């Protein structure tokens, strides 16, 4: 009996870490709420108090509040990680639910199931894509077109629906109109549905691939993805239109630089040249197809900082996911499930702490048309994520970034076609540069591949 009670002590300590951390974080959030004047008005949420601030540094306050919400996950997780390592908790034999959950988060299914440094694994555990013979050029082209078309359709539809939800008025049962304002709740619903879809498919998969990656590694991609989106939206308030164009068009370059820093990736000279050409062409095209009457405001140092943080986090996300695919050989669905699990936890914790959760749920119960639009939006987001992870898995983060950069050009061309907007000569010249750069990249890739095949064929064979 005594041994049983002593065996329960680590579980009690772990639970106390979670409870005490949440209490301390909520205590500081209450202090912040009181300092913003919300102590006397309990009906106003913390997020509404932050939005009411008109200071030039209100973005810093928003970042602080969001980090408070995310710390509800990070702080207990860090304390538990340190504690279980110190007492060798995972080496104990008591296989409780908490023990198995912590084991999956920190080590994965089992320590020796991971891929070794060379990336080898048994054929039984390896994904089918990694043991299948190499695809021909025509098969690769079809696969690339499939990824390109899937990303285009899903995210163009997603963008239209998101604008509709955030701009239109919804009628409740009494006929009164109201506008939905909490974009973070949309992110939460998108991530939650994507997680449930991926989890359901994995559960019903006839021959699932064994999952080996520690769950906590997904949290890095999830956090960087959330932060890149936040920095992007905030930066738009502090930069002018040409700066926005420059940042959105040149995303390929920081992705390649981050790949060299993180994964020691090596790129050929033509890849750098084509990346610069695509970026230059996109700058010309987006500048030549913009409405100068809507370009207002100036670029500040704050805007440059926010834009730089957006590009750093965005580049990290794709490269980190690419490195996970190489290191652990998981499937696209497993990646989607893991990343969206942590994204749901992060955004849910932040919404709960800021007080926007119940308000959004109340709005959803009173406006059924909003619920329908939100579900369709979440489905588009889930389908788009499937194509994202599949593209990164098959072609890598650089090709994925090129596709997403071209998506902006397609969106502008569709807008010009539907709403009869004009494109200047500079814009047309930019489109030509982009297509020449893509053709040059494909040609050089095929030529380099053919040269390597010839060199391999001419290599003298060793005697057996």
Coordinates of C-alpha atoms in Angstrom, one line a residue:
X1 CA 0.0 0.0 0.0
X2 CA 2.8 2.3 0.9
X3 CA 4.7 1.6 -2.3
X4 CA 1.4 2.2 -4.3
X5 CA 1.1 5.7 -2.6
X6 CA 4.7 6.5 -3.3
X7 CA 4.2 5.5 -6.9
X8 CA 1.4 8.1 -7.2
X9 CA 3.6 10.9 -5.9
X10 CA 5.1 11.8 -9.4
X11 CA 1.5 12.0 -10.9
X12 CA 0.4 14.3 -8.1
X13 CA 3.5 16.5 -8.6
X14 CA 2.9 16.7 -12.4
X15 CA -0.8 17.6 -11.9
X16 CA 0.3 20.3 -9.3
X17 CA 2.7 21.8 -11.9
X18 CA -0.2 22.3 -14.3
X19 CA -2.7 23.7 -11.7
X20 CA -0.1 26.1 -10.1
X21 CA 1.2 27.3 -13.5
X22 CA -2.4 28.1 -14.7
X23 CA -3.2 29.9 -11.5
X24 CA 0.0 32.1 -11.7
X25 CA -0.6 32.9 -15.3
X26 CA -4.3 33.8 -14.7
X27 CA -3.2 36.0 -11.7
X28 CA -0.8 38.0 -14.0
X29 CA -3.5 38.3 -16.7
X30 CA -5.9 39.7 -14.0
X31 CA -3.3 42.2 -13.1
X32 CA -3.0 43.2 -16.7
X33 CA -6.7 43.4 -17.0
X34 CA -6.9 45.7 -14.0
X35 CA -4.1 47.9 -15.3
X36 CA -6.1 48.4 -18.5
X37 CA -9.2 49.5 -16.7
X38 CA -11.2 46.3 -16.9
X39 CA -11.4 45.8 -13.1
X40 CA -14.6 47.9 -13.0
X41 CA -16.2 46.4 -16.0
X42 CA -16.4 42.6 -15.8
X43 CA -18.4 42.3 -19.0
X44 CA -15.5 43.4 -21.2
X45 CA -13.0 40.7 -22.1
X46 CA -9.2 41.1 -22.0
X47 CA -9.0 40.9 -25.8
X48 CA -11.6 43.8 -26.1
X49 CA -9.6 45.9 -23.6
X50 CA -6.4 45.3 -25.6
X51 CA -8.2 46.2 -28.9
X52 CA -9.4 49.5 -27.4
X53 CA -5.8 50.7 -26.9
X54 CA -4.8 53.3 -29.4
X55 CA -1.1 53.6 -28.7
X56 CA 1.5 53.0 -31.3
X57 CA 2.8 50.1 -29.1
X58 CA -0.6 48.4 -28.8
X59 CA 0.8 45.6 -30.9
X60 CA 3.4 44.9 -28.2
X61 CA 0.5 44.6 -25.6
X62 CA -1.3 42.2 -27.9
X63 CA 1.8 40.1 -28.3
X64 CA 2.2 40.0 -24.5
X65 CA -1.4 38.9 -24.0
X66 CA -1.1 36.2 -26.7
X67 CA 2.1 35.0 -25.1
X68 CA 0.3 34.8 -21.7
X69 CA -2.2 32.5 -23.4
X70 CA 0.5 30.3 -25.0
X71 CA 2.4 30.1 -21.7
X72 CA -0.6 28.2 -20.3
X73 CA 0.8 25.3 -22.4
X74 CA 4.6 26.0 -22.5
X75 CA 5.2 26.6 -18.8
X76 CA 3.6 23.5 -17.4
X77 CA 5.1 21.5 -20.3
X78 CA 8.6 22.7 -19.6
X79 CA 8.3 22.0 -15.9
X80 CA 7.0 18.5 -16.5
X81 CA 9.8 17.8 -19.0
X82 CA 12.4 18.8 -16.5
X83 CA 10.8 17.0 -13.6
X84 CA 10.3 13.6 -15.4
X85 CA 13.9 13.8 -16.7
X86 CA 15.2 14.4 -13.2
X87 CA 13.4 11.5 -11.5
X88 CA 13.7 9.1 -14.4
X89 CA 9.9 8.9 -14.5
X90 CA 9.6 7.3 -17.9
X91 CA 11.9 4.4 -16.9
X92 CA 9.4 3.3 -14.2
X93 CA 7.1 0.4 -14.8
X94 CA 3.8 1.9 -13.8
X95 CA 2.0 2.2 -17.1
X96 CA -0.7 4.7 -16.2
X97 CA -2.6 6.8 -18.7
X98 CA -0.5 9.9 -17.6
X99 CA 2.7 7.9 -18.0
X100 CA 1.8 6.8 -21.5
X101 CA 0.8 10.3 -22.5
X102 CA 4.0 11.8 -21.3
X103 CA 6.0 9.1 -22.9
X104 CA 4.4 9.8 -26.3
X105 CA 5.0 13.5 -25.9
X106 CA 8.7 13.3 -25.0
X107 CA 10.1 10.1 -26.6
X108 CA 7.4 9.0 -29.1
X109 CA 6.2 5.4 -29.2
X110 CA 9.6 4.0 -28.1
X111 CA 13.1 5.3 -28.2
X112 CA 14.5 2.7 -30.6
X113 CA 11.8 3.0 -33.2
X114 CA 13.2 6.3 -34.3
X115 CA 15.1 6.6 -37.6
X116 CA 18.9 6.5 -37.2
X117 CA 21.2 9.3 -38.4
X118 CA 21.2 7.8 -41.9
X119 CA 17.5 7.7 -42.1
X120 CA 17.2 3.9 -42.3
X121 CA 14.3 1.9 -41.0
X122 CA 12.6 -1.4 -41.7
X123 CA 10.4 -1.6 -44.8
X124 CA 7.5 -2.5 -42.5
X125 CA 7.6 0.8 -40.7
X126 CA 8.7 2.9 -43.5
X127 CA 6.0 4.9 -45.5
X128 CA 5.1 3.4 -48.8
X129 CA 6.3 6.5 -50.6
X130 CA 9.9 6.0 -49.3
X131 CA 10.3 2.4 -50.5
X132 CA 8.5 2.9 -53.8
X133 CA 10.7 3.2 -56.9
X134 CA 11.6 6.7 -58.0
X135 CA 9.0 8.5 -60.1
X136 CA 9.6 9.3 -63.8
X137 CA 9.7 12.9 -64.9
X138 CA 6.1 12.7 -66.3
X139 CA 4.8 11.2 -63.0
X140 CA 6.6 14.0 -61.0
X141 CA 5.0 16.6 -63.3
X142 CA 1.6 15.2 -62.7
X143 CA 2.2 15.1 -59.0
X144 CA 3.4 18.7 -59.0
X145 CA 0.3 19.8 -61.0
X146 CA -1.9 17.9 -58.5
X147 CA -0.3 19.7 -55.6
X148 CA -0.4 23.1 -57.4
X149 CA -4.1 22.7 -58.3
X150 CA -5.1 21.5 -54.8
X151 CA -3.4 24.4 -53.1
X152 CA -4.9 26.9 -55.5
X153 CA -8.5 25.8 -55.2
X154 CA -8.5 25.1 -51.5
X155 CA -6.8 28.4 -50.4
X156 CA -8.5 30.6 -53.0
X157 CA -11.8 29.4 -51.7
X158 CA -10.7 29.7 -48.1
X159 CA -9.7 33.3 -48.7
X160 CA -13.1 34.2 -50.2
X161 CA -14.9 32.6 -47.3
X162 CA -12.7 34.2 -44.6
X163 CA -13.3 37.7 -46.1
X164 CA -17.1 36.9 -46.2
X165 CA -17.2 35.8 -42.5
X166 CA -15.2 38.8 -41.3
X167 CA -17.1 41.5 -43.3
X168 CA -20.7 40.5 -43.6
X169 CA -23.5 40.9 -41.0
X170 CA -25.3 37.7 -39.8
X171 CA -29.0 37.6 -38.7
X172 CA -30.0 35.9 -35.5
X173 CA -33.3 34.2 -34.7
X174 CA -34.8 37.6 -33.8
X175 CA -33.8 39.2 -37.1
X176 CA -31.1 41.4 -35.6
X177 CA -27.8 41.7 -37.5
X178 CA -24.4 41.4 -36.0
X179 CA -20.8 41.1 -37.1
X180 CA -18.3 38.4 -36.0
X181 CA -15.0 40.0 -34.9
X182 CA -12.8 37.3 -33.3
X183 CA -10.5 35.9 -36.0
X184 CA -8.6 33.8 -33.4
X185 CA -11.8 31.7 -32.9
X186 CA -11.8 31.0 -36.6
X187 CA -8.2 29.8 -36.4
X188 CA -9.2 27.6 -33.5
X189 CA -12.2 26.1 -35.3
X190 CA -10.1 25.5 -38.5
X191 CA -7.3 23.8 -36.5
X192 CA -9.7 21.7 -34.4
X193 CA -11.6 20.3 -37.4
X194 CA -8.4 19.6 -39.3
X195 CA -7.1 17.7 -36.2
X196 CA -10.3 15.7 -35.9
X197 CA -10.4 14.8 -39.6
X198 CA -6.8 13.7 -39.6
X199 CA -7.2 11.7 -36.4
X200 CA -10.4 10.0 -37.7
X201 CA -8.7 9.0 -41.0
X202 CA -5.6 7.7 -39.1
X203 CA -7.8 5.6 -36.8
X204 CA -9.7 4.0 -39.8
X205 CA -6.6 3.5 -42.0
X206 CA -6.3 -0.2 -42.9
X207 CA -2.5 -0.4 -42.5
X208 CA -1.2 2.6 -40.6
X209 CA 2.5 3.6 -40.6
X210 CA 3.9 3.4 -37.2
X211 CA 4.4 6.8 -35.6
X212 CA 7.8 7.4 -34.1
X213 CA 8.2 11.2 -33.6
X214 CA 7.9 12.7 -30.1
X215 CA 4.7 14.8 -30.0
X216 CA 6.4 17.8 -28.6
X217 CA 8.4 18.3 -31.9
X218 CA 5.1 19.3 -33.6
X219 CA 4.6 22.1 -31.1
X220 CA 7.5 24.1 -32.7
X221 CA 5.9 24.0 -36.2
X222 CA 2.5 24.8 -34.7
X223 CA 3.8 27.8 -32.6
X224 CA 5.8 29.3 -35.5
X225 CA 2.8 28.9 -37.8
X226 CA 0.6 30.8 -35.4
X227 CA 3.1 33.5 -34.8
X228 CA 3.9 34.1 -38.5
X229 CA 0.2 34.6 -39.2
X230 CA -0.1 37.1 -36.2
X231 CA 3.0 39.1 -37.2
X232 CA 1.8 39.2 -40.8
X233 CA -1.6 40.8 -39.8
X234 CA 0.0 43.2 -37.4
X235 CA 2.7 44.3 -39.9
X236 CA 0.0 45.4 -42.4
X237 CA -0.9 48.3 -40.0
X238 CA 2.7 49.7 -40.1
X239 CA 4.0 49.2 -43.6
X240 CA 3.0 50.8 -47.0
X241 CA 1.9 48.8 -50.0
X242 CA 5.4 48.5 -51.8
X243 CA 6.9 47.1 -48.6
X244 CA 4.1 44.5 -48.4
X245 CA 4.7 43.5 -52.0
X246 CA 8.4 43.2 -51.4
X247 CA 7.9 40.9 -48.4
X248 CA 5.3 38.7 -50.0
X249 CA 7.2 38.3 -53.2
X250 CA 10.6 37.4 -51.7
X251 CA 9.5 34.6 -49.3
X252 CA 11.5 32.0 -51.3
X253 CA 14.9 33.6 -50.3
X254 CA 14.5 33.5 -46.5
X255 CA 13.1 29.9 -46.8
X256 CA 16.3 28.8 -48.6
X257 CA 18.5 30.7 -46.1
X258 CA 16.6 29.1 -43.2
X259 CA 17.1 25.7 -44.8
X260 CA 20.8 26.2 -44.9
X261 CA 20.9 27.2 -41.2
X262 CA 18.6 24.5 -39.9
X263 CA 19.2 21.5 -42.2
X264 CA 22.5 22.4 -43.8
X265 CA 20.7 22.1 -47.1
X266 CA 22.7 22.6 -50.3
X267 CA 21.2 24.5 -53.2
X268 CA 22.6 24.7 -56.8
X269 CA 23.5 28.1 -58.3
X270 CA 20.6 28.0 -60.7
X271 CA 18.2 27.6 -57.7
X272 CA 19.4 30.9 -56.2
X273 CA 19.2 32.6 -59.6
X274 CA 15.6 31.4 -60.2
X275 CA 14.5 32.3 -56.7
X276 CA 15.8 35.9 -57.3
X277 CA 14.0 36.0 -60.7
X278 CA 10.7 34.7 -59.3
X279 CA 10.9 37.3 -56.5
X280 CA 11.7 40.1 -59.0
X281 CA 8.9 39.1 -61.3
X282 CA 6.4 38.9 -58.5
X283 CA 7.4 42.4 -57.3
X284 CA 6.9 43.8 -60.9
X285 CA 3.6 41.9 -61.3
X286 CA 2.1 42.9 -57.9
X287 CA 3.2 46.5 -58.2
X288 CA 1.9 46.7 -61.8
X289 CA -1.5 45.3 -60.8
X290 CA -2.1 47.4 -57.7
X291 CA -4.5 50.2 -57.3
X292 CA -2.3 53.2 -56.4
X293 CA -5.3 55.1 -54.9
X294 CA -5.5 52.5 -52.1
X295 CA -1.8 52.5 -51.3
X296 CA -1.5 54.7 -48.3
X297 CA 0.5 55.0 -45.1
X298 CA 4.2 54.9 -44.4
X299 CA 6.6 52.1 -43.5
X300 CA 7.9 52.5 -39.9
X301 CA 10.7 50.7 -38.0
X302 CA 8.0 48.8 -36.1
X303 CA 6.5 47.6 -39.4
X304 CA 10.0 46.4 -40.7
X305 CA 10.5 44.5 -37.4
X306 CA 7.1 42.9 -37.5
X307 CA 7.5 42.0 -41.2
X308 CA 11.0 40.5 -40.5
X309 CA 9.5 38.4 -37.7
X310 CA 6.8 37.1 -40.0
X311 CA 9.3 36.0 -42.6
X312 CA 11.6 34.3 -40.0
X313 CA 8.7 32.4 -38.4
X314 CA 7.2 31.5 -41.8
X315 CA 10.5 30.2 -43.1
X316 CA 11.1 28.2 -40.0
X317 CA 7.7 26.5 -40.2
X318 CA 8.2 24.9 -43.7
X319 CA 11.8 23.9 -43.0
X320 CA 11.0 22.4 -39.6
X321 CA 8.2 20.3 -41.1
X322 CA 10.5 19.2 -44.0
X323 CA 13.2 18.1 -41.5
X324 CA 10.6 16.1 -39.5
X325 CA 9.5 14.3 -42.7
X326 CA 13.2 13.3 -43.3
X327 CA 14.0 12.4 -39.7
X328 CA 11.0 10.3 -38.8
X329 CA 9.3 9.3 -42.1
X330 CA 5.8 10.2 -40.9
X331 CA 2.9 10.5 -43.3
X332 CA 1.3 13.8 -44.3
X333 CA -1.8 12.9 -42.2
X334 CA 0.4 12.2 -39.1
X335 CA 2.1 15.6 -39.6
X336 CA -1.3 17.3 -40.0
X337 CA -2.7 15.6 -36.9
X338 CA 0.3 16.5 -34.7
X339 CA 0.6 20.1 -35.8
X340 CA -3.1 20.8 -35.5
X341 CA -3.3 19.2 -32.1
X342 CA -0.9 21.8 -30.7
X343 CA -2.5 24.6 -32.7
X344 CA -5.9 23.8 -31.2
X345 CA -4.3 23.7 -27.7
X346 CA -2.4 27.0 -28.2
X347 CA -5.4 28.9 -29.6
X348 CA -7.9 27.4 -27.2
X349 CA -5.7 28.3 -24.2
X350 CA -5.3 31.9 -25.5
X351 CA -9.0 32.3 -26.2
X352 CA -9.9 31.0 -22.7
X353 CA -7.5 33.3 -21.0
X354 CA -8.5 36.4 -23.0
X355 CA -12.2 35.6 -22.5
X356 CA -13.2 35.4 -26.1
X357 CA -14.2 31.7 -26.1
X358 CA -17.7 32.0 -24.6
X359 CA -18.5 35.2 -26.6
X360 CA -17.7 33.4 -29.9
X361 CA -19.7 30.3 -28.9
X362 CA -22.6 32.4 -27.9
X363 CA -22.5 34.2 -31.3
X364 CA -22.4 30.8 -33.0
X365 CA -25.5 29.5 -31.2
X366 CA -27.4 32.6 -32.1
X367 CA -26.4 32.7 -35.8
X368 CA -26.8 29.4 -37.6
X369 CA -25.6 30.8 -41.0
X370 CA -22.3 31.7 -39.4
X371 CA -21.9 28.1 -38.2
X372 CA -22.4 26.8 -41.8
X373 CA -19.9 29.3 -43.2
X374 CA -17.4 28.4 -40.4
X375 CA -17.7 24.7 -41.1
X376 CA -17.2 25.1 -44.8
X377 CA -14.2 27.4 -44.1
X378 CA -12.7 24.8 -41.8
X379 CA -13.2 22.1 -44.4
X380 CA -11.3 24.2 -47.0
X381 CA -8.5 24.8 -44.5
X382 CA -8.3 21.1 -43.7
X383 CA -8.1 20.1 -47.4
X384 CA -5.5 22.9 -48.0
X385 CA -3.4 21.6 -45.1
X386 CA -3.4 18.1 -46.6
X387 CA -1.9 19.5 -49.8
X388 CA 0.6 21.6 -47.8
X389 CA 2.0 18.7 -45.9
X390 CA 2.0 16.4 -49.0
X391 CA 3.8 19.0 -51.1
X392 CA 6.5 19.6 -48.4
X393 CA 6.9 15.8 -48.0
X394 CA 7.3 15.1 -51.7
X395 CA 9.0 18.3 -53.1
X396 CA 10.4 20.1 -50.0
X397 CA 9.8 23.5 -48.5
X398 CA 11.3 25.6 -51.4
X399 CA 8.9 24.2 -54.1
X400 CA 6.0 24.7 -51.7
X401 CA 6.9 28.3 -51.1
X402 CA 7.2 28.9 -54.9
X403 CA 3.7 27.5 -55.3
X404 CA 2.2 29.7 -52.5
X405 CA 4.0 32.7 -54.0
X406 CA 2.4 32.0 -57.4
X407 CA -0.9 31.6 -55.7
X408 CA -0.9 35.4 -54.9
X409 CA -0.3 36.1 -58.6
X410 CA -3.3 33.8 -59.6
X411 CA -5.5 35.5 -57.0
X412 CA -4.6 38.9 -58.5
X413 CA -5.2 37.7 -62.0
X414 CA -8.6 36.3 -61.1
X415 CA -9.5 39.6 -59.4
X416 CA -8.5 41.5 -62.5
X417 CA -10.6 39.1 -64.7
X418 CA -13.7 39.2 -62.5
X419 CA -13.7 42.9 -61.5
X420 CA -12.2 44.2 -64.8
X421 CA -9.1 45.6 -63.1
X422 CA -6.2 46.6 -65.4
X423 CA -2.6 45.3 -65.4
X424 CA 0.1 47.6 -66.5
X425 CA 3.0 46.8 -68.8
X426 CA 5.2 46.4 -65.8
X427 CA 2.8 43.8 -64.4
X428 CA 2.8 41.8 -67.7
X429 CA 6.6 42.0 -67.8
X430 CA 6.7 40.6 -64.2
X431 CA 4.5 37.6 -65.3
X432 CA 6.9 36.8 -68.1
X433 CA 9.9 36.9 -65.8
X434 CA 8.2 34.5 -63.4
X435 CA 7.3 32.0 -66.2
X436 CA 10.9 32.2 -67.6
X437 CA 12.3 31.6 -64.1
X438 CA 10.1 28.5 -63.6
X439 CA 11.0 27.1 -67.0
X440 CA 14.7 27.7 -66.3
X441 CA 14.3 25.9 -62.9
X442 CA 12.6 22.9 -64.4
X443 CA 15.1 22.7 -67.3
X444 CA 18.2 23.0 -65.1
X445 CA 16.7 20.4 -62.7
X446 CA 16.1 17.9 -65.5
X447 CA 19.6 18.5 -67.0
X448 CA 21.3 18.1 -63.7
X449 CA 19.4 14.9 -63.1
X450 CA 20.4 13.5 -66.5
X451 CA 24.1 14.4 -65.9
X452 CA 24.0 12.6 -62.6
X453 CA 22.5 9.5 -64.2
X454 CA 25.1 9.4 -66.9
X455 CA 27.9 9.8 -64.3
X456 CA 26.4 7.0 -62.3
X457 CA 26.2 4.8 -65.3
X458 CA 29.8 5.5 -66.3
X459 CA 31.1 4.8 -62.9
X460 CA 33.2 1.6 -62.9
X461 CA 31.5 -1.2 -61.0
X462 CA 33.4 -2.9 -58.2
X463 CA 34.1 -6.6 -58.5
X464 CA 32.0 -8.8 -56.4

